[in-house]
CSV table of C-alpha atoms in Angstrom, one decimal:
chain,number,residue,atom,x,y,z
A,1,MET,CA,109.4,77.2,105.8
A,2,LEU,CA,106.7,76.3,103.2
A,3,CYS,CA,103.9,78.4,102.4
A,4,ALA,CA,100.4,77.3,102.4
A,5,LYS,CA,98.2,77.6,99.4
A,6,PHE,CA,96.2,81.0,99.3
A,7,LYS,CA,94.0,83.0,97.1
A,8,MET,CA,95.5,86.0,95.2
A,9,ALA,CA,93.7,89.2,96.2
A,10,GLU,CA,91.6,90.6,93.3
A,11,LYS,CA,93.0,93.5,91.7
A,12,SER,CA,91.9,97.0,92.8
A,13,VAL,CA,89.7,99.0,90.3
A,14,PRO,CA,90.3,102.7,90.4
A,15,PHE,CA,87.4,104.3,92.1
A,16,VAL,CA,85.6,107.0,90.4
A,17,GLY,CA,82.4,108.5,92.0
A,18,LYS,CA,81.5,108.8,95.5
A,19,THR,CA,83.1,107.5,98.8
A,20,GLU,CA,81.8,107.5,102.4
A,21,ILE,CA,83.8,109.3,105.1
A,22,GLY,CA,81.8,108.9,108.3
A,23,LYS,CA,78.3,109.7,107.1
A,24,GLU,CA,79.3,112.1,104.7
A,25,LYS,CA,79.6,111.4,100.8
A,26,VAL,CA,82.0,113.3,98.8
A,27,LYS,CA,83.1,113.4,95.1
A,28,LYS,CA,86.5,112.2,94.4
A,29,LYS,CA,88.1,114.7,91.7
A,30,ILE,CA,89.7,113.0,88.8
A,31,THR,CA,92.7,114.9,87.9
A,32,GLU,CA,94.4,115.0,84.5
A,33,LYS,CA,97.3,113.1,85.8
A,34,ASP,CA,94.9,110.3,86.9
A,35,ILE,CA,93.7,110.1,83.2
A,36,ASN,CA,97.1,110.1,81.8
A,37,VAL,CA,98.4,107.4,84.3
A,38,GLN,CA,95.4,105.1,83.6
A,39,PHE,CA,96.1,105.5,79.8
A,40,LEU,CA,99.7,104.6,80.2
A,41,LEU,CA,98.8,101.6,82.3
A,42,SER,CA,96.4,100.5,79.6
A,43,ILE,CA,99.4,100.2,77.1
A,44,GLY,CA,101.9,98.9,79.6
A,45,GLN,CA,104.0,102.2,79.8
A,46,LYS,CA,105.7,103.5,83.0
A,47,THR,CA,103.7,106.0,85.1
A,48,THR,CA,106.6,107.5,87.1
A,49,GLY,CA,107.8,111.1,86.8
A,50,THR,CA,106.4,114.5,87.2
A,51,ASN,CA,103.2,115.7,86.0
A,52,GLU,CA,104.6,117.2,82.8
A,53,GLU,CA,106.8,114.0,82.2
A,54,ILE,CA,103.6,111.8,82.3
A,55,LYS,CA,101.4,114.0,80.4
A,56,GLU,CA,104.3,114.3,77.7
A,57,ARG,CA,104.6,110.6,77.5
A,58,ALA,CA,100.6,110.2,77.4
A,59,ASP,CA,100.3,112.6,74.5
A,60,LEU,CA,103.3,110.9,72.7
A,61,PHE,CA,101.4,107.7,72.5
A,62,ARG,CA,98.0,109.3,71.9
A,63,ASN,CA,99.3,110.9,68.7
A,64,GLN,CA,100.3,107.2,67.5
A,65,PRO,CA,96.7,105.7,67.5
A,66,LYS,CA,97.9,102.5,65.7
A,67,LEU,CA,100.9,101.9,68.1
A,68,THR,CA,98.5,102.5,71.1
A,69,GLU,CA,96.0,99.9,69.5
A,70,PHE,CA,98.8,97.4,69.1
A,71,LEU,CA,100.0,98.1,72.8
A,72,GLU,CA,96.7,97.7,74.3
A,73,LYS,CA,96.0,94.4,72.6
A,74,GLU,CA,99.6,93.1,73.8
A,75,VAL,CA,98.8,94.2,77.5
A,76,LYS,CA,95.7,92.4,77.4
A,77,ALA,CA,97.4,89.1,75.9
A,78,ARG,CA,99.9,89.5,78.7
A,79,LYS,CA,97.4,89.6,81.3
A,80,GLN,CA,95.5,86.7,80.0
A,81,THR,CA,98.8,84.7,80.2
A,82,SER,CA,99.7,85.7,83.6
A,83,ASN,CA,96.1,84.8,85.0
A,84,ILE,CA,97.1,81.3,84.1
A,85,PHE,CA,100.1,81.1,86.5
A,86,GLY,CA,98.6,83.5,89.4
A,87,ARG,CA,101.8,85.1,90.3
A,88,GLU,CA,101.2,88.6,88.5
A,89,LEU,CA,101.0,91.8,90.5
A,90,ASP,CA,98.9,94.8,90.1
A,91,GLY,CA,101.4,97.4,88.5
A,92,SER,CA,99.6,100.3,90.1
A,93,LYS,CA,100.5,98.8,93.7
A,94,ILE,CA,104.3,98.2,93.1
A,95,PRO,CA,106.1,100.9,95.4
A,96,LEU,CA,107.5,104.0,93.8
A,97,PRO,CA,111.6,104.5,93.4
A,98,GLN,CA,111.4,107.4,96.0
A,99,GLU,CA,110.3,105.4,98.8
A,100,PRO,CA,112.7,104.2,101.4
A,101,TRP,CA,114.2,101.1,99.9
A,102,LYS,CA,117.1,99.8,102.0
A,103,ILE,CA,119.9,97.2,101.6
A,104,GLY,CA,118.6,94.5,104.0
A,105,PRO,CA,117.6,92.7,106.1
A,106,PHE,CA,116.2,90.7,103.2
A,107,PRO,CA,113.4,88.0,103.5
A,108,THR,CA,114.6,84.6,104.3
A,109,PHE,CA,114.1,82.3,101.1
A,110,THR,CA,114.7,78.8,100.5
A,111,ALA,CA,114.9,76.2,97.6
A,112,LYS,CA,111.6,74.6,98.7
A,113,GLN,CA,109.8,77.9,98.7
A,114,LEU,CA,111.3,78.6,95.2
A,115,ASP,CA,110.0,75.2,94.0
A,116,GLN,CA,106.3,76.1,95.5
A,117,TYR,CA,106.5,79.6,93.9
A,118,ALA,CA,107.1,78.3,90.6
A,119,GLN,CA,104.9,75.3,90.6
A,120,SER,CA,102.0,77.2,89.0
A,121,LYS,CA,104.0,77.1,85.9
A,122,LEU,CA,104.0,73.6,84.2
A,123,PRO,CA,105.0,74.2,80.6
A,124,GLY,CA,108.5,75.4,80.4
A,125,ARG,CA,109.0,75.6,84.3
A,126,LYS,CA,112.4,73.8,84.2
A,127,SER,CA,113.8,75.8,81.5
A,128,MET,CA,112.6,79.0,83.2
A,129,LEU,CA,114.2,78.0,86.6
A,130,GLU,CA,117.4,77.1,84.8
A,131,LYS,CA,117.6,80.1,83.0
A,132,GLY,CA,116.8,82.2,86.1
A,133,GLU,CA,119.6,80.4,87.9
A,134,ARG,CA,121.9,81.1,84.8
A,135,PHE,CA,121.3,84.9,85.3
A,136,PHE,CA,122.2,84.7,89.0
A,137,ASN,CA,125.4,82.6,88.4
A,138,SER,CA,126.4,85.1,85.6
A,139,ARG,CA,125.9,88.1,88.2
A,140,LYS,CA,123.2,89.8,86.2
A,141,ILE,CA,121.8,91.2,89.3
A,142,VAL,CA,123.3,94.9,89.8
A,143,THR,CA,121.5,96.1,92.9
A,144,MET,CA,118.9,94.7,95.2
A,145,ARG,CA,116.9,96.5,97.8
A,146,VAL,CA,114.1,95.9,100.3
A,147,LEU,CA,111.1,97.9,101.5
A,148,ARG,CA,108.7,97.0,104.2
A,149,LYS,CA,105.1,98.6,103.9
A,150,ASN,CA,102.5,97.8,106.1
A,151,ASP,CA,102.1,94.0,106.2
A,152,GLU,CA,104.0,93.4,103.1
A,153,THR,CA,107.7,93.1,102.1
A,154,TRP,CA,108.9,94.1,98.7
A,155,VAL,CA,112.3,93.2,97.0
A,156,ARG,CA,113.3,95.1,94.1
A,157,ALA,CA,116.5,94.4,91.8
A,158,TRP,CA,117.9,95.8,88.7
A,159,VAL,CA,118.8,92.9,86.4
A,160,LYS,CA,120.8,92.9,83.2
A,161,GLN,CA,119.2,91.4,80.0
A,162,SER,CA,120.6,88.3,78.6
A,163,TYR,CA,123.1,90.3,76.5
A,164,GLY,CA,124.5,93.8,76.9
A,165,GLU,CA,124.4,96.2,79.8
A,166,VAL,CA,120.6,97.1,79.6
A,167,GLN,CA,119.1,96.6,83.1
A,168,ARG,CA,115.6,96.0,84.0
A,169,PRO,CA,113.7,96.5,87.3
A,170,ALA,CA,112.4,93.2,88.7
A,171,PHE,CA,110.1,93.1,91.8
A,172,VAL,CA,109.1,90.3,94.2
A,173,LYS,CA,106.2,90.8,96.9
A,174,PHE,CA,106.2,88.9,100.1
A,175,ASN,CA,103.0,88.7,102.4
A,176,LYS,CA,103.1,89.2,106.1
A,177,ILE,CA,104.2,85.4,107.0
A,178,GLY,CA,107.1,85.6,104.6
A,179,CYS,CA,105.8,83.9,101.5
A,180,ALA,CA,106.5,85.1,98.1
A,181,VAL,CA,103.2,85.8,96.5
A,182,GLY,CA,104.1,87.3,93.2
A,183,GLY,CA,106.5,89.2,91.0
A,184,SER,CA,107.0,91.7,88.1
A,185,CYS,CA,109.3,92.8,85.4
A,186,THR,CA,109.3,94.9,82.5
A,187,CYS,CA,110.3,92.0,80.1
A,188,THR,CA,108.0,90.4,77.7
A,189,VAL,CA,106.9,87.7,80.1
A,190,GLY,CA,107.5,89.7,83.2
A,191,VAL,CA,103.9,90.5,84.0
A,192,SER,CA,103.5,87.0,84.7
A,193,GLY,CA,105.9,87.1,87.8
A,194,LEU,CA,107.7,84.1,86.4
A,195,CYS,CA,110.3,85.4,84.1
A,196,ALA,CA,114.1,84.7,84.4
A,197,HIS,CA,114.7,88.1,85.9
A,198,VAL,CA,112.5,87.5,88.7
A,199,ILE,CA,113.4,83.7,89.4
A,200,SER,CA,117.2,85.2,89.4
A,201,VAL,CA,116.3,87.5,92.3
A,202,LEU,CA,114.6,84.6,94.3
A,203,TYR,CA,117.8,82.6,93.6
A,204,GLN,CA,119.8,85.5,94.9
A,205,LEU,CA,117.7,85.5,98.0
A,206,ILE,CA,118.3,82.1,98.6
A,207,HIS,CA,122.0,82.5,98.4
A,208,HIS,CA,121.9,85.5,100.9
A,209,THR,CA,119.8,83.2,103.3
A,210,GLN,CA,122.6,80.7,103.2
A,211,THR,CA,125.6,83.0,103.4
A,212,GLY,CA,124.0,86.2,104.9
A,213,THR,CA,126.1,88.3,102.5
A,214,THR,CA,125.0,91.6,100.8
A,215,LYS,CA,128.3,92.1,98.8
A,216,ASN,CA,127.9,93.7,95.5
A,217,LEU,CA,124.3,94.4,96.3
């Protein structure tokens, strides 16, 4: 199945102020955690953990203004790059680790769908696909899980880096008709949704579709 072209949904903006509930208007209370999470997102840092862990992480970066300024510029630059390709995801919408991720059944995915997913990246497209395939063939994917939430399906995998045993989480989002609409990873270009880690996950889904195996996942 090939997926028709679609328009990516605009990223949601955190709401501050008033919201309607029936005919009543109430003020949404902004907590210290909300402030810390937004700060960490602005510099590309993880926002998971307890309130104390999030606060400690935020304070650590606030005490290093030069580093914080550098990270903010890097995040903005990465967002500009990702907007070119249209496969980026809103990081705040990615499901959390504690949600009920399962070992399949995984979404059906084909080589033609992979070609369509990657068609928005023209410069370097071939090398990107080749690197993702090498990651798959080298068994860089350690675990893979699936989560169905509302009308969306998410696939999360832990993928080893090119060298060593360090693993990165890579995510792929599918819409309600089964089309891969975006991806995300914590690597340098992962925000574009078109890094080798994300592509290797898509190759793994092709393999699963062809064989039905979930061995070693």
